[in-house]
PDB file of C-alpha atoms in Angstrom:
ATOM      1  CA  UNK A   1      45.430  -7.124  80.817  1.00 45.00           C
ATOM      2  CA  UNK A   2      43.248  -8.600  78.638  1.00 45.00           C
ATOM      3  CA  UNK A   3      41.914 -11.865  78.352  1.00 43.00           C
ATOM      4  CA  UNK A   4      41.656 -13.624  74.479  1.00 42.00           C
ATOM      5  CA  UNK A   5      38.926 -15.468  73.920  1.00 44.00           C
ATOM      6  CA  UNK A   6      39.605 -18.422  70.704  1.00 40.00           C
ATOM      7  CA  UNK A   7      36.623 -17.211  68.450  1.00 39.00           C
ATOM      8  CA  UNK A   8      38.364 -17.049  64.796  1.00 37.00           C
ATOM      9  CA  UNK A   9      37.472 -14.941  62.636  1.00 41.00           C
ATOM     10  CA  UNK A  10      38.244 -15.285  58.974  1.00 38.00           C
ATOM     11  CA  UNK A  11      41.885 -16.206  57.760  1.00 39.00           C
ATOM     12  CA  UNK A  12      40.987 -17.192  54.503  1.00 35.00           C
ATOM     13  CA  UNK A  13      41.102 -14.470  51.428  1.00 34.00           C
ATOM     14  CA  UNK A  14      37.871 -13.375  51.367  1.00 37.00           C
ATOM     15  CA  UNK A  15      37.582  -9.877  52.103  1.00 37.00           C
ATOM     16  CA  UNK A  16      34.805  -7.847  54.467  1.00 39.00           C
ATOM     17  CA  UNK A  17      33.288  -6.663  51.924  1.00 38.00           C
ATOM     18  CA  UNK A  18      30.380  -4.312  52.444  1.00 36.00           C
ATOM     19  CA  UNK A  19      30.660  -3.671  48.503  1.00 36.00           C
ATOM     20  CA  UNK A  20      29.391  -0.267  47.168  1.00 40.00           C
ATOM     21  CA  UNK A  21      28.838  -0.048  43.474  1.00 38.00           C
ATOM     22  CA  UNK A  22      27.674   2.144  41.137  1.00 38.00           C
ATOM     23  CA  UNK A  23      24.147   2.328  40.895  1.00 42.00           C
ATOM     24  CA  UNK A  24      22.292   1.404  38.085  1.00 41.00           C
ATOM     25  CA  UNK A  25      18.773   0.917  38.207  1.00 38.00           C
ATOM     26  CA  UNK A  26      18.654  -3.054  37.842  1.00 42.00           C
ATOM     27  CA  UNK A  27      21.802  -2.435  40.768  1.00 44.00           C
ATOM     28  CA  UNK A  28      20.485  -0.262  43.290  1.00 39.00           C
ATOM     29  CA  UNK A  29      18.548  -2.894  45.485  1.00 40.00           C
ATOM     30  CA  UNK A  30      21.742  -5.476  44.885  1.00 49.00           C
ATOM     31  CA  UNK A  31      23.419  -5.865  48.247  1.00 53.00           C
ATOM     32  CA  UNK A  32      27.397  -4.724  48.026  1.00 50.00           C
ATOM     33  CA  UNK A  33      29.353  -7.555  49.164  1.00 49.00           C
ATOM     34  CA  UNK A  34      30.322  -7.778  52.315  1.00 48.00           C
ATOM     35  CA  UNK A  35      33.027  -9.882  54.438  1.00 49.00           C
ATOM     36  CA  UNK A  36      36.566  -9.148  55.598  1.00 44.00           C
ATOM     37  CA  UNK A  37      38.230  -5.765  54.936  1.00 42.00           C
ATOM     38  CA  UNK A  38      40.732  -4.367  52.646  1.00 39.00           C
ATOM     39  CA  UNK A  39      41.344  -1.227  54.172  1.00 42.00           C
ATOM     40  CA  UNK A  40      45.041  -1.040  53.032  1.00 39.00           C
ATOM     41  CA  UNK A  41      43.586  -0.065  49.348  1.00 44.00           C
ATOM     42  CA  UNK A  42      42.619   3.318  50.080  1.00 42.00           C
ATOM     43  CA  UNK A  43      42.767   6.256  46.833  1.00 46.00           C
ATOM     44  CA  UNK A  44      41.135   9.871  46.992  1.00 50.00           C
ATOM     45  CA  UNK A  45      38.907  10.953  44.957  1.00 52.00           C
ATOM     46  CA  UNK A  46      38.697  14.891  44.644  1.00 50.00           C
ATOM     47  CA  UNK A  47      35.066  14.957  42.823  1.00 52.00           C
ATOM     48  CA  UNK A  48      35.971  16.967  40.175  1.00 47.00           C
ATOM     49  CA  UNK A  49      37.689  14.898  37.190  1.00 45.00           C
ATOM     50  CA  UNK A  50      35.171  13.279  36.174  1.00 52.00           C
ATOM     51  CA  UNK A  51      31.179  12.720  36.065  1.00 63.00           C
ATOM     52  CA  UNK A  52      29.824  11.635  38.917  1.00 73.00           C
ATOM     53  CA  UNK A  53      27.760   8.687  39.598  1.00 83.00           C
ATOM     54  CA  UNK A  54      25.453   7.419  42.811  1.00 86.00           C
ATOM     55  CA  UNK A  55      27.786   5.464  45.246  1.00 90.00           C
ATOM     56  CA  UNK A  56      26.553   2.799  47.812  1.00 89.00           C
ATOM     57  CA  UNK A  57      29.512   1.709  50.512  1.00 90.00           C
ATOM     58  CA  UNK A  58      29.878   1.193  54.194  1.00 91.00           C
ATOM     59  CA  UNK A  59      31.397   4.518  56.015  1.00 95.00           C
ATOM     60  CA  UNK A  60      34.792   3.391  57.107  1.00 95.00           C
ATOM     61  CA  UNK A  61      36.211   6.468  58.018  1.00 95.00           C
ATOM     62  CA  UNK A  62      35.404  10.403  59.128  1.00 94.00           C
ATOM     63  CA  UNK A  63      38.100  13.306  58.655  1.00 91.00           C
ATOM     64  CA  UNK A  64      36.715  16.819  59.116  1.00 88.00           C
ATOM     65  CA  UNK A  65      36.469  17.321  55.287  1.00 90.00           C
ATOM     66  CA  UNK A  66      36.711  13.797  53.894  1.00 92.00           C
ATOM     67  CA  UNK A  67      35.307  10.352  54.575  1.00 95.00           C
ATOM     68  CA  UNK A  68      36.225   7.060  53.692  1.00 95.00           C
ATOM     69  CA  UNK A  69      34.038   4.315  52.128  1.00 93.00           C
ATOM     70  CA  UNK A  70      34.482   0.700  51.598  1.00 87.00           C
ATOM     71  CA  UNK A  71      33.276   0.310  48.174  1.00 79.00           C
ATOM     72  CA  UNK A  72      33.649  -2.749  45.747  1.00 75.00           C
ATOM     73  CA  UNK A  73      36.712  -3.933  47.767  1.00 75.00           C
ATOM     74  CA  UNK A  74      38.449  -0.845  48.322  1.00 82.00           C
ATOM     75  CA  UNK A  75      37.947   2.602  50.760  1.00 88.00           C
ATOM     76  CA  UNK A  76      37.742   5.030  48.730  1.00 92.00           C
ATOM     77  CA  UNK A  77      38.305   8.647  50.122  1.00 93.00           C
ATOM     78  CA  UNK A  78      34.947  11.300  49.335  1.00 93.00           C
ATOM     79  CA  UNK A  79      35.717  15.002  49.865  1.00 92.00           C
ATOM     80  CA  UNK A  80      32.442  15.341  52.063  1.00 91.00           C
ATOM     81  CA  UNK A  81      32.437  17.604  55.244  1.00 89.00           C
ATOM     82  CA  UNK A  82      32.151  15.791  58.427  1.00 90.00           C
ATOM     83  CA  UNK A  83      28.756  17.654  58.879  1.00 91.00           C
ATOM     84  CA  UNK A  84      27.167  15.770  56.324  1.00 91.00           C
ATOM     85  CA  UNK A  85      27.239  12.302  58.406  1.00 93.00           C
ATOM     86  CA  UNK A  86      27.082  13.951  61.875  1.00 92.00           C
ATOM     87  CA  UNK A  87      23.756  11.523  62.203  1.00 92.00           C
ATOM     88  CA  UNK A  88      25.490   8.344  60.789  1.00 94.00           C
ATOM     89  CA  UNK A  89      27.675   5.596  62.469  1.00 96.00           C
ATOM     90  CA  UNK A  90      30.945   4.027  61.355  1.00 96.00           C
ATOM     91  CA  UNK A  91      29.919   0.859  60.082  1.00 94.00           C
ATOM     92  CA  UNK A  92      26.413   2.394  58.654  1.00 94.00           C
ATOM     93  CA  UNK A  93      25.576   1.638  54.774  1.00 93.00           C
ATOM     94  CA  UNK A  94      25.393   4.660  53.134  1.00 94.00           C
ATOM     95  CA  UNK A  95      24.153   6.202  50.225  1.00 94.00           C
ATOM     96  CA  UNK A  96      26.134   8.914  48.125  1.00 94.00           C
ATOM     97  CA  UNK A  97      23.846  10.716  45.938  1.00 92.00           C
ATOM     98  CA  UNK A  98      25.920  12.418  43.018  1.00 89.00           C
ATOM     99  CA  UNK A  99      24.836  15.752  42.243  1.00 87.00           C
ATOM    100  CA  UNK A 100      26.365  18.897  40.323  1.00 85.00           C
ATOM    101  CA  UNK A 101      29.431  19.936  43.308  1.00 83.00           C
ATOM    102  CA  UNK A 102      29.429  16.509  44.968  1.00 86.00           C
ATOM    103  CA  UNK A 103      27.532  13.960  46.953  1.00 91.00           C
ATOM    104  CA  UNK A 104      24.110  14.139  49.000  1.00 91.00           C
ATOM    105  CA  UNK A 105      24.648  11.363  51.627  1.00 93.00           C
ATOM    106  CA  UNK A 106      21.687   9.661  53.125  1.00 94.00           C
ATOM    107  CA  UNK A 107      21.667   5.996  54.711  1.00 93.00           C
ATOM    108  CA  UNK A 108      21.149   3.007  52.266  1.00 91.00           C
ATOM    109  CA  UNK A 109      18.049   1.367  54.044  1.00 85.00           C
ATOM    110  CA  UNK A 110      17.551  -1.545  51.118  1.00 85.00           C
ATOM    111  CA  UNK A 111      20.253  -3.282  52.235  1.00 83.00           C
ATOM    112  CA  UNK A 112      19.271  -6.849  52.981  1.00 82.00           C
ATOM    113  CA  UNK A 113      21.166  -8.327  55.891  1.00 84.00           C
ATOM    114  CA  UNK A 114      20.443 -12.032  54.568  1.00 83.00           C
ATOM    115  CA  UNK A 115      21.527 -11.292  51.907  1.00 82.00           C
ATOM    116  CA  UNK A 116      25.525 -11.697  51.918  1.00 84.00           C
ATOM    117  CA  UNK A 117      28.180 -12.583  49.250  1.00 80.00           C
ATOM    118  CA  UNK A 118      32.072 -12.777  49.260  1.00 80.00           C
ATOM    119  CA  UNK A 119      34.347 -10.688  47.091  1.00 73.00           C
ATOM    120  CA  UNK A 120      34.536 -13.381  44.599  1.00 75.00           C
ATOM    121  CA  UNK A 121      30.627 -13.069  44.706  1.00 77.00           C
ATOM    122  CA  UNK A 122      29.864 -16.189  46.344  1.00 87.00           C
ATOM    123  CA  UNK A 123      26.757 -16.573  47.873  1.00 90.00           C
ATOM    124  CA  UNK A 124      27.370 -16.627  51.904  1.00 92.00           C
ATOM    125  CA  UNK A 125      25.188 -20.039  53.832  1.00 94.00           C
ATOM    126  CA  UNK A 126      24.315 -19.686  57.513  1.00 95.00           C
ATOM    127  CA  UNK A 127      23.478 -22.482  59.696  1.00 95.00           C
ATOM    128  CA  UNK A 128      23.101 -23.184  63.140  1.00 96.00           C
ATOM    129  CA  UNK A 129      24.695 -26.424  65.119  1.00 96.00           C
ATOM    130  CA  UNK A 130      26.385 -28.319  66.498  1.00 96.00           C
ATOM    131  CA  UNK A 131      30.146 -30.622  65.580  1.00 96.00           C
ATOM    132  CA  UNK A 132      29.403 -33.740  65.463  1.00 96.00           C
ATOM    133  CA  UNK A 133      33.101 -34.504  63.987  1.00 94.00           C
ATOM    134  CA  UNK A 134      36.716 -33.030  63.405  1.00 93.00           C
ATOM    135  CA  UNK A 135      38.453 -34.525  61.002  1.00 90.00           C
ATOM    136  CA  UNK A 136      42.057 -33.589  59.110  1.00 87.00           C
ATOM    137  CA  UNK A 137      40.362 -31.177  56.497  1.00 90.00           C
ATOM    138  CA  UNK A 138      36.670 -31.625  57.675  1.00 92.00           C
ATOM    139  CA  UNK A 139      34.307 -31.247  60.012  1.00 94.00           C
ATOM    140  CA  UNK A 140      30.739 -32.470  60.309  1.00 96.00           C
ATOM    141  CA  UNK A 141      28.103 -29.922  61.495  1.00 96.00           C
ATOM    142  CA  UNK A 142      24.502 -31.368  62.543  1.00 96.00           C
ATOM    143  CA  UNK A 143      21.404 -29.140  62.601  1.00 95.00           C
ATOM    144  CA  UNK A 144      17.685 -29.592  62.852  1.00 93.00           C
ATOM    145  CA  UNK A 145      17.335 -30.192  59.249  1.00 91.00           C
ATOM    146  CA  UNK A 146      20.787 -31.833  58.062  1.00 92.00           C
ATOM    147  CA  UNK A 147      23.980 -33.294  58.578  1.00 95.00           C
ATOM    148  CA  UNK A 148      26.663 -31.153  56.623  1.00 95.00           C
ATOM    149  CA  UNK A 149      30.216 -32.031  56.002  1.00 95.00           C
ATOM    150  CA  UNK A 150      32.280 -28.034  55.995  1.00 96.00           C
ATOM    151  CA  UNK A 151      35.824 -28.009  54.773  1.00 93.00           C
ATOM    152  CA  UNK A 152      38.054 -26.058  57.342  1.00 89.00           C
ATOM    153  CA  UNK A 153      40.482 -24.126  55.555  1.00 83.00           C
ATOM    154  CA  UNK A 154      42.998 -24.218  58.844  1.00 79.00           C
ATOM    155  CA  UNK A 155      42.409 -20.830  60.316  1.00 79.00           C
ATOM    156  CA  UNK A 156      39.563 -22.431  62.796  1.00 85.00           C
ATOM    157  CA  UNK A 157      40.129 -23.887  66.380  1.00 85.00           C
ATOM    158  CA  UNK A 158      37.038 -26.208  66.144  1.00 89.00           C
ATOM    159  CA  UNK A 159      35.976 -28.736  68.486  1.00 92.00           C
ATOM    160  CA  UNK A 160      33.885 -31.810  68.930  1.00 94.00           C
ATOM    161  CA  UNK A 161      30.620 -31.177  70.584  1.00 95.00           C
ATOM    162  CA  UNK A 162      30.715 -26.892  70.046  1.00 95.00           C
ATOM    163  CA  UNK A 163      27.597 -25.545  69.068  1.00 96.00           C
ATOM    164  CA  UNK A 164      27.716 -22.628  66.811  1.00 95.00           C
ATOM    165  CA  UNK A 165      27.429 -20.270  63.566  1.00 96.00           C
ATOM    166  CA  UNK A 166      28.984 -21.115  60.912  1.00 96.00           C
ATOM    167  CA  UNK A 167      29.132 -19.741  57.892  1.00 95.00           C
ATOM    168  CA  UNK A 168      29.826 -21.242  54.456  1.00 95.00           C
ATOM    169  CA  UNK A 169      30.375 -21.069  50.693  1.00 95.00           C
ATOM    170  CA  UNK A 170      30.274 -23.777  47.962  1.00 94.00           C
ATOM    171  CA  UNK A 171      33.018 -24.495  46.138  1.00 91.00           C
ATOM    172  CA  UNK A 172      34.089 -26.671  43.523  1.00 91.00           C
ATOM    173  CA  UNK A 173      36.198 -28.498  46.974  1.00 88.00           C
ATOM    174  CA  UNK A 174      33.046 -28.768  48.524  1.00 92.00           C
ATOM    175  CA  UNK A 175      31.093 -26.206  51.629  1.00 95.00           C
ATOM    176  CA  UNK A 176      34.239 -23.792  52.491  1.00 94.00           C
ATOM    177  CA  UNK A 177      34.328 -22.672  56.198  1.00 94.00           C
ATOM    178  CA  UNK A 178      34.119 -18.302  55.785  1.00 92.00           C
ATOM    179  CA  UNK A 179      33.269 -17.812  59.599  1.00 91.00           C
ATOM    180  CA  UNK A 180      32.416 -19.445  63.148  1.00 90.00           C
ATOM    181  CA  UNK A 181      31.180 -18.355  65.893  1.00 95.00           C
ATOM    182  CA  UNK A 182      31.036 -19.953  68.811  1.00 94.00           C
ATOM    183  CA  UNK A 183      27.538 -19.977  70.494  1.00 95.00           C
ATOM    184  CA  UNK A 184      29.475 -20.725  74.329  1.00 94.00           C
ATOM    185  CA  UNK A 185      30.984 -17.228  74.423  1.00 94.00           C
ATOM    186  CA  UNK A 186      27.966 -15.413  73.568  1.00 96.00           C
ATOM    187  CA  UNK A 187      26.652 -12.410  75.320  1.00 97.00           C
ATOM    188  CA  UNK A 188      23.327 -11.672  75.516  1.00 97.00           C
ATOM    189  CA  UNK A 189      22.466  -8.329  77.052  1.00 98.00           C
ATOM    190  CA  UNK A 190      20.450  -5.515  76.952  1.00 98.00           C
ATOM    191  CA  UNK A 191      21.330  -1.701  76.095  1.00 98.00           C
ATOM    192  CA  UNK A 192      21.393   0.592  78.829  1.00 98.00           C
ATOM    193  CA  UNK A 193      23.232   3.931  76.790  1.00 98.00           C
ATOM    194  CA  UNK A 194      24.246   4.060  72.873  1.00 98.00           C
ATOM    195  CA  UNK A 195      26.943   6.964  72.069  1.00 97.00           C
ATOM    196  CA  UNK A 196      28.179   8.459  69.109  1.00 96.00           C
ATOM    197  CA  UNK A 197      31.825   8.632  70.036  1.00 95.00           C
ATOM    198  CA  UNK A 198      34.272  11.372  68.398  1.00 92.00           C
ATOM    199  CA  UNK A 199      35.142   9.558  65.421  1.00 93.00           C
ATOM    200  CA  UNK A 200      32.095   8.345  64.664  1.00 95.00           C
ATOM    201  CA  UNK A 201      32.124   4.798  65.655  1.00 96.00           C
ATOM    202  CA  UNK A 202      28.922   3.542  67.806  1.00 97.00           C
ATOM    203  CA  UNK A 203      29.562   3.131  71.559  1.00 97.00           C
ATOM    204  CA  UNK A 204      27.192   0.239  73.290  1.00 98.00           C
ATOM    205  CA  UNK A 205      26.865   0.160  77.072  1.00 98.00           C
ATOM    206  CA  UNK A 206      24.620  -3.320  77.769  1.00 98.00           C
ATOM    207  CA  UNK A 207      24.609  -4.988  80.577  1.00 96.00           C
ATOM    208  CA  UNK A 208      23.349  -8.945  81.078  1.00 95.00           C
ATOM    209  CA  UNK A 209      21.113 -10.452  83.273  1.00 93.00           C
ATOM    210  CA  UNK A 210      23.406 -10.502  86.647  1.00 92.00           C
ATOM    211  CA  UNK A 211      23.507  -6.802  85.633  1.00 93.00           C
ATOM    212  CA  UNK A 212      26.687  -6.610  84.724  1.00 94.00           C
ATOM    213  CA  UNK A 213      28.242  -4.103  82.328  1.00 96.00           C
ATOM    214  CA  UNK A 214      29.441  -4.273  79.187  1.00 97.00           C
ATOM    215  CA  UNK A 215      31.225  -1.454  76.792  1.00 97.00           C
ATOM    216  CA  UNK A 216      31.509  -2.139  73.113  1.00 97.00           C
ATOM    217  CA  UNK A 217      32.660  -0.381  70.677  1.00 95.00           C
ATOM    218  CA  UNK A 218      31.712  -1.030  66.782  1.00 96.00           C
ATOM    219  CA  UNK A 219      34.428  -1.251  64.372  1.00 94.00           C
ATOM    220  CA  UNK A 220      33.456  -0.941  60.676  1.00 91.00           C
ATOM    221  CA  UNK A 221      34.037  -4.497  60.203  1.00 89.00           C
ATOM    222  CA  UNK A 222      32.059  -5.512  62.971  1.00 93.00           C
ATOM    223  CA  UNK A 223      29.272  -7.973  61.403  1.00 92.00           C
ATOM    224  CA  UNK A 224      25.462  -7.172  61.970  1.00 94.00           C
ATOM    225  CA  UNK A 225      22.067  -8.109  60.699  1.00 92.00           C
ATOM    226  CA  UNK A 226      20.832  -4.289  61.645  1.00 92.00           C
ATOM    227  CA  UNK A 227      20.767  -0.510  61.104  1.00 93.00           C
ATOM    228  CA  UNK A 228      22.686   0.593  64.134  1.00 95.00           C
ATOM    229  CA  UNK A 229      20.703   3.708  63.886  1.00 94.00           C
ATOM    230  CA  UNK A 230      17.991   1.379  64.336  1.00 94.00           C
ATOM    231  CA  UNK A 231      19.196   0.348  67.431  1.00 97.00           C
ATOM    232  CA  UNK A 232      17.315   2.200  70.805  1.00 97.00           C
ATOM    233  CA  UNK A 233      17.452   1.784  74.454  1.00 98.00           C
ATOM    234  CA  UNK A 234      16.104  -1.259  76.026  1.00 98.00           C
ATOM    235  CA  UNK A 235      17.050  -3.528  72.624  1.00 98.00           C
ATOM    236  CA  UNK A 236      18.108  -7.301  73.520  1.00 98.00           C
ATOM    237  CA  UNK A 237      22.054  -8.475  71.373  1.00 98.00           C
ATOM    238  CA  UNK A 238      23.471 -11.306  70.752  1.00 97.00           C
ATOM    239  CA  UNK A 239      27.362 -10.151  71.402  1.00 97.00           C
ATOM    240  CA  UNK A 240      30.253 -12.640  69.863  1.00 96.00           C
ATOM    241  CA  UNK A 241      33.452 -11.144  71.470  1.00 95.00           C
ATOM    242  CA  UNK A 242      36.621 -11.861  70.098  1.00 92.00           C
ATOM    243  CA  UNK A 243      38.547 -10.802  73.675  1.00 93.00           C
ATOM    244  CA  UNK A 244      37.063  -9.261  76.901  1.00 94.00           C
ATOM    245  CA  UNK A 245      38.867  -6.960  78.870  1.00 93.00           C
ATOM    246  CA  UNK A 246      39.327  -7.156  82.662  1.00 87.00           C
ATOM    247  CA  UNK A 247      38.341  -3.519  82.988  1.00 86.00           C
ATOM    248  CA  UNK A 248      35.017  -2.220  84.886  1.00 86.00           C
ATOM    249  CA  UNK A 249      32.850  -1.611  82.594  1.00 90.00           C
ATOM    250  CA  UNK A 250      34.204  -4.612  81.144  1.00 95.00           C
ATOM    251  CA  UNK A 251      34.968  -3.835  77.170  1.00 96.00           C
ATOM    252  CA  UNK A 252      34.201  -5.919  74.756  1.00 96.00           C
ATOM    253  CA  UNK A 253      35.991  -6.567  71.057  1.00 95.00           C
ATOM    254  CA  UNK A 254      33.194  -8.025  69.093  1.00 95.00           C
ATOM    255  CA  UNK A 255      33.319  -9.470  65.565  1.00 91.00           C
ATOM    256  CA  UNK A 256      29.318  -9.835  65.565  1.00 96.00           C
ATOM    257  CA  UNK A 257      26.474  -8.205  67.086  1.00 97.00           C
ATOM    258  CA  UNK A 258      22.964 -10.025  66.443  1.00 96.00           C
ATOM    259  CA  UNK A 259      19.626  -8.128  67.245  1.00 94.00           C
TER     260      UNK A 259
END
């Protein structure tokens, strides 16, 4: 049984988008853009009908002689052996490097994590504090710096008092409310094992001060501010679950891991 934990994530239209483009030169060290996924827009793409240009995405998906990548607000299906990212993660920014039968594929390691726009292409604000107020369509956020009024589209459970994440565009309404996280339900552990699981995705055993453990599991939407190749034994996260189970170890759905 399972036990849900009230941490929204976004309801609003703005999709995951870890966007790969096609490279260009003045393109190459753009980010993609990245939140909430479309994964229902998925088309194949046999390599062969056309010229072939340099790809940048987020591997969503490994099939023995295919993968998936979430590109420009789509997956996209690449007929690339399995082999070729045996030493990559789901979830891992990749780089597809056209060349005369298909695609080299390396990781994309210029991707800047701070760096993070919507679909639309609206610049994504993070701030750190606390509510100071709820009201029917607003809330107030206080941090060090500032007092901010956010706009809460409705898909948010927010209270008075919660400190937190939140992120933010601007609009012509005013700061729009993209994501929350709540800073109460925060893990913070330290990895004991990382696995490559079967189909790819990243497998995190951490446990947290009281030594207790915790199993997580990175989904391609998963949020996170690192390489997860990156990641190595002994490495302190900031886990924001979305539900824990009551399983030992206890398993953890996350919608964003901070190193």
């Amino acid at each position: 049984m399972r036990k849900y934990i009230k941490i929204l994530s976004l309801g609003i239209a703005l999709s995951l988008v870890f966007c790969a483009c096609t490279l260009t030169n003045d393109e190459i060290n753009d980010n993609y853009k990245e939140d909430n996924k479309n994964d229902s827009n998925i088309e194949n793409n046999e390599n062969t009908s056309e010229e072939l240009n340099d790809i940048i995405g987020k591997l969503y998906e490994i099939n023995d002689d295919e993968i998936k990548v979430f590109s420009n607000g789509e997956t996209k299906s690449y007929k690339i052996n399995a082999d070729k990212v045996k030493d990559f993660y789901i979830g891992e920014n990749i780089l597809l490097k056209a060349n005369e039968t298909g695609y080299d594929v390396s990781l994309y390691d210029q991707y800047d994590f701070n760096k993070r726009v919507t679909e639309a292409g609206d610049q994504i604000t993070r701030i750190v504090g606390k509510i100071k107020e709820v009201g029917d369509e607003f809330i107030t956020a206080v941090t060090d710096d500032e007092e901010i009024q956010i706009l809460n589209p409705g898909d948010f459970v927010l209270s008075k008092d919660t400190s937190a994440i939140f992120d933010y565009v601007v609009t012509d309404k005013g700061n729009q409310l993209v994501n929350f996280y709540d800073e109460s339900v925060k893990l913070d552990l330290t990895i004991k094992r990382l696995t490559r699981e079967i189909n790819g995705r990243l497998l995190i055993l951490a446990n947290n001060v009281d030594n207790k453990d915790y199993e997580i599991s990175v989904k391609p939407e998963t949020l996170v501010n690192i390489s997860l190749s990156s990641l190595k034994l002994g490495d302190k996260i900031a886990v924001y679950p979305i539900s824990i189970s009551d399983q030992n170890p206890t398993k953890v759905d996350t919608n964003m891991i901070i190193k």
